[in-house]
mmCIF file of C-alpha atoms in Angstrom:
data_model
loop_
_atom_site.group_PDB
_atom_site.id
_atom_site.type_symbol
_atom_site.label_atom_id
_atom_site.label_comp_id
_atom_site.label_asym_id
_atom_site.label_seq_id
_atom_site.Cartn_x
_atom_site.Cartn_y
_atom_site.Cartn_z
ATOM 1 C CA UNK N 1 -28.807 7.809 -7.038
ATOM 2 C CA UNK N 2 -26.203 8.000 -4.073
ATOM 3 C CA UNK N 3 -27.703 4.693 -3.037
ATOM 4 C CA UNK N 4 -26.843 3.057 -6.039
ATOM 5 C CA UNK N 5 -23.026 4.514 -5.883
ATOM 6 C CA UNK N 6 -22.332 3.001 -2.747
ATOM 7 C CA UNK N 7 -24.629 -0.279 -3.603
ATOM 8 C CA UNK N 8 -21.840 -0.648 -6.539
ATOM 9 C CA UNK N 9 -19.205 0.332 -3.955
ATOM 10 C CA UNK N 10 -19.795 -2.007 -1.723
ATOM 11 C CA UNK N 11 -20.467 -4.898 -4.332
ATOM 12 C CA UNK N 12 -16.962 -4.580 -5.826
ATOM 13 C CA UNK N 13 -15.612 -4.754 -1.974
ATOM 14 C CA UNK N 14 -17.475 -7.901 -1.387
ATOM 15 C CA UNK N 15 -16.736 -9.144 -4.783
ATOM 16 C CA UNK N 16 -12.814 -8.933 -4.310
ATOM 17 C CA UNK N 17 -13.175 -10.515 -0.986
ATOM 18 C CA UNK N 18 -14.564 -13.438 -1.650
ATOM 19 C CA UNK N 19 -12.128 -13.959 -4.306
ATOM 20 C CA UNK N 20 -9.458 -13.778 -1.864
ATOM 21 C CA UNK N 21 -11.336 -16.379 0.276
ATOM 22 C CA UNK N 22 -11.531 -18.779 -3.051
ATOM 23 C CA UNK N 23 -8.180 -18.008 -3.971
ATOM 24 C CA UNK N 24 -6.824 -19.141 -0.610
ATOM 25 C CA UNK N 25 -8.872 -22.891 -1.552
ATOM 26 C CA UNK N 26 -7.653 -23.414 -4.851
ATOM 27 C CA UNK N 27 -4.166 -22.038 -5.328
ATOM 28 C CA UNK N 28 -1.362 -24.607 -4.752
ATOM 29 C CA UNK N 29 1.233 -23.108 -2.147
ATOM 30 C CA UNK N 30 1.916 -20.452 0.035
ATOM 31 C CA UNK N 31 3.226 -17.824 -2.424
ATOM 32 C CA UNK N 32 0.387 -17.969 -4.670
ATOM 33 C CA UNK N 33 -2.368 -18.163 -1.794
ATOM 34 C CA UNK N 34 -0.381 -14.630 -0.305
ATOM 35 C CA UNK N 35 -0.774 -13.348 -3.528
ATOM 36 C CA UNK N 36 -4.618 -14.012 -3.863
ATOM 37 C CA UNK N 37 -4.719 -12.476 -0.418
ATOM 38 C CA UNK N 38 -3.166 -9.456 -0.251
ATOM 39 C CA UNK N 39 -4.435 -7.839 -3.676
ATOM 40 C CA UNK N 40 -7.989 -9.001 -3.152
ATOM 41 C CA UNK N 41 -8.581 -7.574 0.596
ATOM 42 C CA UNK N 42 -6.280 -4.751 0.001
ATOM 43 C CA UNK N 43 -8.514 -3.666 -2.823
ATOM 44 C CA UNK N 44 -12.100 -5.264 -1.529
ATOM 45 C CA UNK N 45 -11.111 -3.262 1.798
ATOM 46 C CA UNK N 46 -10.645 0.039 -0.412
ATOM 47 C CA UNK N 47 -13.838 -0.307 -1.940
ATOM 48 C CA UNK N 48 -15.626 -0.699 1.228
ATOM 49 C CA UNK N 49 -14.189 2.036 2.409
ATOM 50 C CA UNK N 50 -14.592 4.220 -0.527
ATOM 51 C CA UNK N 51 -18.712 3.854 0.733
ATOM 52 C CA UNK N 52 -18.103 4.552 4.014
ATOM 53 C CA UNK N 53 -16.676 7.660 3.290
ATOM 54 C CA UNK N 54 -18.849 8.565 0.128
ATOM 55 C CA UNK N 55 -22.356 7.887 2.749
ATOM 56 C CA UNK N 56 -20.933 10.001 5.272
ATOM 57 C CA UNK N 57 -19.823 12.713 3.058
ATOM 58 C CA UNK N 58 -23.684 12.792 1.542
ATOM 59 C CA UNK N 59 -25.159 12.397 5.370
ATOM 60 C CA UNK N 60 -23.028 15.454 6.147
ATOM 61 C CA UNK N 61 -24.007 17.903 3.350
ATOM 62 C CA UNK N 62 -27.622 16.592 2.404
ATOM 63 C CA UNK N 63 -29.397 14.914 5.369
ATOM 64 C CA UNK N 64 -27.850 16.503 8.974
ATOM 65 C CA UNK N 65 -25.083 18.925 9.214
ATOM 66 C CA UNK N 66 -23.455 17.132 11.754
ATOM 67 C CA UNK N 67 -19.655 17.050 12.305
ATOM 68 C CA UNK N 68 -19.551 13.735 13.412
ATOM 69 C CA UNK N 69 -20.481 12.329 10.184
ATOM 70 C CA UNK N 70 -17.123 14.075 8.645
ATOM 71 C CA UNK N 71 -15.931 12.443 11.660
ATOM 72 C CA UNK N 72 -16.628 8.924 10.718
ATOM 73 C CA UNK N 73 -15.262 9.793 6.822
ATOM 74 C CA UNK N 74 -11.930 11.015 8.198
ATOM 75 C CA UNK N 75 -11.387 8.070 10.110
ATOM 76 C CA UNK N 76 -11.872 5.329 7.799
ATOM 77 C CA UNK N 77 -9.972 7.208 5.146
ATOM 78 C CA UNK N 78 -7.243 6.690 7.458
ATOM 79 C CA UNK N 79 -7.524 3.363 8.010
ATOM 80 C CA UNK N 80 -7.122 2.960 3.912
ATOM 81 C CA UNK N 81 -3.869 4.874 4.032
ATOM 82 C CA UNK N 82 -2.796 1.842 7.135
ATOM 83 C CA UNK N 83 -3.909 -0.430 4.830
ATOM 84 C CA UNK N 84 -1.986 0.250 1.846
ATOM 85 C CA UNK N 85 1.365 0.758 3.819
ATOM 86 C CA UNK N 86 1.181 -2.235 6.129
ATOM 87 C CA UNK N 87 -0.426 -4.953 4.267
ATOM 88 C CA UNK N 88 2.657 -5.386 1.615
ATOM 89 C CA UNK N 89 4.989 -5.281 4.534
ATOM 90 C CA UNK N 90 2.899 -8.051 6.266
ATOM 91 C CA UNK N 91 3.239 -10.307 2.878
ATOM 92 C CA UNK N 92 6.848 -9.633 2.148
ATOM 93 C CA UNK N 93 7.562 -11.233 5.619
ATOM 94 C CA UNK N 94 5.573 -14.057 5.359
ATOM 95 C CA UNK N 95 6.851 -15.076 1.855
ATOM 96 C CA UNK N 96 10.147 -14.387 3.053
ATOM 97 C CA UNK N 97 9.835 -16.426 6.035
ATOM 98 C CA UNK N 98 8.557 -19.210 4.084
ATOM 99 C CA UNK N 99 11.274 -19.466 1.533
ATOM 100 C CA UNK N 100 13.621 -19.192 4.657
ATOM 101 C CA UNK N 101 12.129 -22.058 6.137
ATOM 102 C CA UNK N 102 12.727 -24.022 2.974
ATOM 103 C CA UNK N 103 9.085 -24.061 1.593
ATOM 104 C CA UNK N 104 9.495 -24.333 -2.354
ATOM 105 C CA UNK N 105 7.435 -22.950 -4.925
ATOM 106 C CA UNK N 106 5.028 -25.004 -6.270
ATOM 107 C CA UNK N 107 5.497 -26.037 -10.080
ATOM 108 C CA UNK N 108 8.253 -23.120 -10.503
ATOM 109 C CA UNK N 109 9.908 -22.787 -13.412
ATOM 110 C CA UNK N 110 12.656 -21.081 -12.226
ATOM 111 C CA UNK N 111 13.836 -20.148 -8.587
ATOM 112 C CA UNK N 112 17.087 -17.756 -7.969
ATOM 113 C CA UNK N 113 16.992 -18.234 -4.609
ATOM 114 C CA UNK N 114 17.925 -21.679 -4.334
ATOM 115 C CA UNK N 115 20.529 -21.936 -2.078
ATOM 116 C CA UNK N 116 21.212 -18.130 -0.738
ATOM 117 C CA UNK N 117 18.510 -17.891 1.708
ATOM 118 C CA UNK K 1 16.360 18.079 12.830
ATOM 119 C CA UNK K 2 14.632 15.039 13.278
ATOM 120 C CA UNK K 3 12.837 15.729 16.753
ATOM 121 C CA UNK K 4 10.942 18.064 14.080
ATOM 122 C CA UNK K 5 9.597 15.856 11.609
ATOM 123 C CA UNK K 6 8.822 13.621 13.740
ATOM 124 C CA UNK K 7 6.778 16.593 16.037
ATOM 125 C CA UNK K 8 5.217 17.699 12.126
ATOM 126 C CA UNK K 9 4.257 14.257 11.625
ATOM 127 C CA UNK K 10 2.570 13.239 14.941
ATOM 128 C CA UNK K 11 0.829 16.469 15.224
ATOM 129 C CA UNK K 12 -0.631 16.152 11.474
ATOM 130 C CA UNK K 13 -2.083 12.724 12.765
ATOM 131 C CA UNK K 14 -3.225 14.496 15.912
ATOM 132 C CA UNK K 15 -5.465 17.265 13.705
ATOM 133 C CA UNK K 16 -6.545 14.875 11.087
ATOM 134 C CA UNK K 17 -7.706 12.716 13.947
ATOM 135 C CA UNK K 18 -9.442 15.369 15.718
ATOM 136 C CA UNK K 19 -11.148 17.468 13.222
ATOM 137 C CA UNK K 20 -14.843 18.145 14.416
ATOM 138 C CA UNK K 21 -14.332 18.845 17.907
ATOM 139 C CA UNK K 22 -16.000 22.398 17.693
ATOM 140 C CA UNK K 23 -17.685 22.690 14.387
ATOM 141 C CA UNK K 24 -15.545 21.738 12.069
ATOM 142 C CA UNK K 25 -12.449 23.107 13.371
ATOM 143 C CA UNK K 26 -10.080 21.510 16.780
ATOM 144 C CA UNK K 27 -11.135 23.342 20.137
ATOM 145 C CA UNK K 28 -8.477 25.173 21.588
ATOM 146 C CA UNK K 29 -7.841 22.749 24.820
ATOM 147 C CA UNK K 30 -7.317 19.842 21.961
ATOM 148 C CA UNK K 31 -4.528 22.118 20.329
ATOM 149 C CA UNK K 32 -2.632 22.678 23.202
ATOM 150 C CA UNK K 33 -3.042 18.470 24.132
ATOM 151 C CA UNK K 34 -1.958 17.753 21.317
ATOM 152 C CA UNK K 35 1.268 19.871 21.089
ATOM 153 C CA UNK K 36 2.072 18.415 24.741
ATOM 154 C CA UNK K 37 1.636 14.443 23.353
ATOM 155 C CA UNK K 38 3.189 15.566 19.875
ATOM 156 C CA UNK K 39 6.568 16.834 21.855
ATOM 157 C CA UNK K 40 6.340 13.478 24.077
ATOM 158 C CA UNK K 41 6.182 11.998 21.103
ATOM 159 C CA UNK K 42 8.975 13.385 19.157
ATOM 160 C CA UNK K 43 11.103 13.562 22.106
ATOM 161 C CA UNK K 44 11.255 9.167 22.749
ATOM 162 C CA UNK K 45 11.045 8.336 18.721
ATOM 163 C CA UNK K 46 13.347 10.520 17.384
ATOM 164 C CA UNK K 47 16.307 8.435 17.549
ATOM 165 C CA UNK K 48 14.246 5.515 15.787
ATOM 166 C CA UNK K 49 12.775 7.662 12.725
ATOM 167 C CA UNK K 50 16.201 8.979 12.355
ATOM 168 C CA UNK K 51 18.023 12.032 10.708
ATOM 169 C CA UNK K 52 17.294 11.883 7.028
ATOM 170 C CA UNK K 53 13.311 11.646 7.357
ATOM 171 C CA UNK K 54 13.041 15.637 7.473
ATOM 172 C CA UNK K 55 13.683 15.566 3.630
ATOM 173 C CA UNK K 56 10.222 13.989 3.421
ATOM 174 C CA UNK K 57 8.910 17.710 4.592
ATOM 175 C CA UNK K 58 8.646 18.830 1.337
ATOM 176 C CA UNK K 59 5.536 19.584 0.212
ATOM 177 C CA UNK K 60 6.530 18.958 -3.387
ATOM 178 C CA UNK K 61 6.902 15.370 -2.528
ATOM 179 C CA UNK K 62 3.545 14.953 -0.976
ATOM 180 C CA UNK K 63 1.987 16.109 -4.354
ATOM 181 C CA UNK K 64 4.151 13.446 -5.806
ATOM 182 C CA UNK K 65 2.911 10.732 -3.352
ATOM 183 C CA UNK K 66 -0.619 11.734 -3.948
ATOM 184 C CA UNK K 67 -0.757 11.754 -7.621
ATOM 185 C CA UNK K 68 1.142 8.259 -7.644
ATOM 186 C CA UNK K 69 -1.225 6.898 -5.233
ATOM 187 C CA UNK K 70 -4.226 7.869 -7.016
ATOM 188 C CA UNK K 71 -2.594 7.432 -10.607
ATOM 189 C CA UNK K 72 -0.389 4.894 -11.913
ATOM 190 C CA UNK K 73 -0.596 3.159 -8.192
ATOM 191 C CA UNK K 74 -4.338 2.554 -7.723
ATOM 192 C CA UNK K 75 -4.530 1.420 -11.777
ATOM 193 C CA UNK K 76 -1.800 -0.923 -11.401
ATOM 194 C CA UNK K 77 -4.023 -2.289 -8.245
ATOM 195 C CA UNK K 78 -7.476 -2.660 -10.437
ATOM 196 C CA UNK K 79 -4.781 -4.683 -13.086
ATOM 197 C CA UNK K 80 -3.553 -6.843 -10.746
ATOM 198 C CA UNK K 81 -7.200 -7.926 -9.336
ATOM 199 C CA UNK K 82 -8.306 -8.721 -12.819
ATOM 200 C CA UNK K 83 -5.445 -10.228 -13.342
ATOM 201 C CA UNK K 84 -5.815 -12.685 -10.036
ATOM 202 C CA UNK K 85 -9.349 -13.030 -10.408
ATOM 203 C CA UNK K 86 -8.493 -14.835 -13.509
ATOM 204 C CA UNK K 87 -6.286 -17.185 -12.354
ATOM 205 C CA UNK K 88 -8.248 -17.690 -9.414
ATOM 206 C CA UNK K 89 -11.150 -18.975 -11.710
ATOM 207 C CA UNK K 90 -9.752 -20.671 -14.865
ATOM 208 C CA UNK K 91 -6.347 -21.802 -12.586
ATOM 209 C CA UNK K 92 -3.410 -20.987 -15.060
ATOM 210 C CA UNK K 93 -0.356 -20.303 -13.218
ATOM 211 C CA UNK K 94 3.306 -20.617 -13.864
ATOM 212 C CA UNK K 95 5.022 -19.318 -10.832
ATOM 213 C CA UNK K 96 8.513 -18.819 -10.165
ATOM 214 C CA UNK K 97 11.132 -16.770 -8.089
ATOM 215 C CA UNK K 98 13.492 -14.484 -10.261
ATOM 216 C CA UNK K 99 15.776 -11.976 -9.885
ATOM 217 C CA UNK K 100 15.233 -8.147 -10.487
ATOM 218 C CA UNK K 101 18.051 -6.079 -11.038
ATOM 219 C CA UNK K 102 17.086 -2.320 -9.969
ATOM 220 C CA UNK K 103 18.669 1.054 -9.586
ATOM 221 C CA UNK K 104 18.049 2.683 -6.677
ATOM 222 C CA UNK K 105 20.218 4.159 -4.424
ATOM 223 C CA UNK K 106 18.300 4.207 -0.387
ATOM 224 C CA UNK K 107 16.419 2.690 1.675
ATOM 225 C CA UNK K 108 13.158 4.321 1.122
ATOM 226 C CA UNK K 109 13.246 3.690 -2.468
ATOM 227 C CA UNK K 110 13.498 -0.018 -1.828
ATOM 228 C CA UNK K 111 10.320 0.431 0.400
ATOM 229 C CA UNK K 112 8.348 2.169 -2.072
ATOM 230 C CA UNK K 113 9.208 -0.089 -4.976
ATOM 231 C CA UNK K 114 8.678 -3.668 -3.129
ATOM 232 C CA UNK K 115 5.970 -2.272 -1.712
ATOM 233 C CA UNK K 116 4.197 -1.092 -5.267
ATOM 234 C CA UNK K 117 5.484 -4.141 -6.457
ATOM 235 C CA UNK K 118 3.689 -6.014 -4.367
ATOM 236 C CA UNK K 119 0.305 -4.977 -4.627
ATOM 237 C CA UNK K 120 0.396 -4.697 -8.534
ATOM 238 C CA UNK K 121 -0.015 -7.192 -10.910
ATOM 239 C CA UNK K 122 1.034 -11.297 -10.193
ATOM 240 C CA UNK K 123 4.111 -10.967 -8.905
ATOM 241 C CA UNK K 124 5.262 -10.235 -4.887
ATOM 242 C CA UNK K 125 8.621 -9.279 -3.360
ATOM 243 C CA UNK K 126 10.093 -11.992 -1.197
ATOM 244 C CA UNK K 127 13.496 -10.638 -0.598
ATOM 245 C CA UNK K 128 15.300 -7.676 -1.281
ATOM 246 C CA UNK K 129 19.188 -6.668 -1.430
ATOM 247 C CA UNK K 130 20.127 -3.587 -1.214
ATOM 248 C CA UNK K 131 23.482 -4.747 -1.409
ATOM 249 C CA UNK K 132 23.508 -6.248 -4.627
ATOM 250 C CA UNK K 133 20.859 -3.688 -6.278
ATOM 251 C CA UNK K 134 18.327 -6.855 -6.367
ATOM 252 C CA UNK K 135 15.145 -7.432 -5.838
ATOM 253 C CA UNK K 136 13.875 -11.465 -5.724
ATOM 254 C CA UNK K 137 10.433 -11.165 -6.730
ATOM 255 C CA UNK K 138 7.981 -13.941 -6.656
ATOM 256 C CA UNK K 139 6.115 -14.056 -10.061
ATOM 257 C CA UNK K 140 3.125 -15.831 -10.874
ATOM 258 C CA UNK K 141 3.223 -16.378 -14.281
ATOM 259 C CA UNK K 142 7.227 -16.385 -15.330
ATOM 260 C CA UNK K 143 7.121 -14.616 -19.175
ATOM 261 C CA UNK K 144 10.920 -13.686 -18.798
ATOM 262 C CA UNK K 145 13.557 -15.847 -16.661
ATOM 263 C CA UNK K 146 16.120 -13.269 -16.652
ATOM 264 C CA UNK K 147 14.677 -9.919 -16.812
ATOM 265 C CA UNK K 148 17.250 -6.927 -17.969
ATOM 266 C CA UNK K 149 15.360 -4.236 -15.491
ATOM 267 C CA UNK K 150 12.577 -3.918 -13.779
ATOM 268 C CA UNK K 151 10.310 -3.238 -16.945
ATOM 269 C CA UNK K 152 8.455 -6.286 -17.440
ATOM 270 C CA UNK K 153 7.644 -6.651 -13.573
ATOM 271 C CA UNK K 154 7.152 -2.941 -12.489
ATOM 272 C CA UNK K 155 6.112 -0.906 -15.772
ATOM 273 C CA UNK K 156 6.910 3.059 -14.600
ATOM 274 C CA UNK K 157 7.606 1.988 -10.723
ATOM 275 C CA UNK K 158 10.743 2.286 -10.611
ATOM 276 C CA UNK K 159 11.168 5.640 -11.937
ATOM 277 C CA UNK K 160 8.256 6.905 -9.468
ATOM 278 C CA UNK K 161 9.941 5.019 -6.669
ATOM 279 C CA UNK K 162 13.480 7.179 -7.522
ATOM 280 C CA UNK K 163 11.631 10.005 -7.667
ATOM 281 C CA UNK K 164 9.753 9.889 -4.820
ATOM 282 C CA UNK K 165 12.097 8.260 -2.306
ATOM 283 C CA UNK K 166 14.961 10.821 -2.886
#
């Protein structure tokens, strides 16, 4: 039962990352390759997280009653919150240093900041 | 003011870091190092972190944060991965840079919102101005050229972000 919880856990993680890694080959430019890689590892990462957390909080209470398991579920809980508040940072600089160094959209219908950057 | 948030902060971290050092609970000797490294701490950031972060004490807000995270945040997230995975297989993209007007009124309602608008569906923040009450958000599939607010782009963000960053 718990196996197959984090078995589906960690699929969906794995899933989303490798559609980061194929988004990165077959989008166009730099905006749309950011965007395949933020949202897909942000939310892959989650996942695999999410069974980290979910096998040590079932080692803790069902197999050995040993703090160090709630240890291990603290920490990479943690490293979710990190995640989510630095990864968006980390691609609104890079798309903002790209349009700054003049990189245009690929194919874009329509692009306001022509000429203000 | 500040030299205590940032103290309540750092020694939050310091706990949640060290839970399980006897039992389940923080030896004694850990409490006292970490009040000593919290103060330390507080003392050489509190000029950076600034005067109006106490506000973000309140515990009311944290309930906020939490139920946004786990609510309309972490659905909009599952939307926007469908939503790339599609493109990413069948390739139909119509990207574009436009302009956001927004209503917001500080700084960390500008964070919140770019930052939820970035990791929700196709579109990613590339600049914003405060100045003008704009956001320039990259868009991968342009319905709108000239959106009216930040409805289209941002569902319920907004209002979350005005709430929460206040």
């Amino acid at each position: 039962m718990i196996e197959w919880l984090i078995g589906i856990f960690l699929a969906i993680g794995v899933i989303f990352n490798l559609l980061a890694s194929v988004g990165l080959l077959r989008f166009p430019d730099v905006y749309t390759r950011i965007h395949a890689a933020t949202k897909c590892t942000t939310f892959g990462t989650i996942f695999i997280v999410l069974a980290t957390v979910t096998y040590a909080i079932y080692s803790y209470f069902w197999v050995e009653k040993d703090p160090s398991w709630i240890t291990i579920g603290i920490h990479s809980a943690l490293v979710v919150i990190f995640l989510v508040l630095t990864n968006p940072v980390g691609a609104h600089a890079l798309g903002r240093a790209a349009r700054k160094s003049g990189i245009l959209p690929h194919g874009a219908v329509i692009d306001e900041l022509e000429g203000r950057l | 003011m500040s030299f205590i948030a940032v103290f309540i902060w750092s020694f939050v971290l310091w706990l949640v870091l060290t839970a399980g050092s006897k039992g389940l609970l923080w030896s004694p000797e850990e409490l006292i190092a970490g009040l000593i490294f919290s103060g330390v701490i507080a003392l050489t950031t509190k000029d950076i972190i600034g005067e109006k972060a106490s506000r973000f004490l309140n515990p009311a807000k944290w309930v906020g944060f939490v139920i946004y995270a786990i609510g309309p945040l972490f659905w909009g997230m599952v939307k926007a991965n469908l939503d790339v995975a599609y493109r990413v297989i069948t390739g139909k993209i119509k990207p574009g840079i436009v302009r956001v007007p927004v209503e917001l009124e500080n700084d960390a309602q500008y964070t919140i919102l770019s930052n939820s608008i970035t990791l929700t569906p196709g579109t990613l923040t590339v600049d914003a101005c405060p100045e003008e009450k704009a956001l320039y958000v990259h868009w991968i599939n342009v319905t709108e050229k000239e959106p009216e607010s930040s409805e289209v782009i941002a569902g319920s963000f907004e209002k979350w972000a005005r709430r929460l960053g206040r």
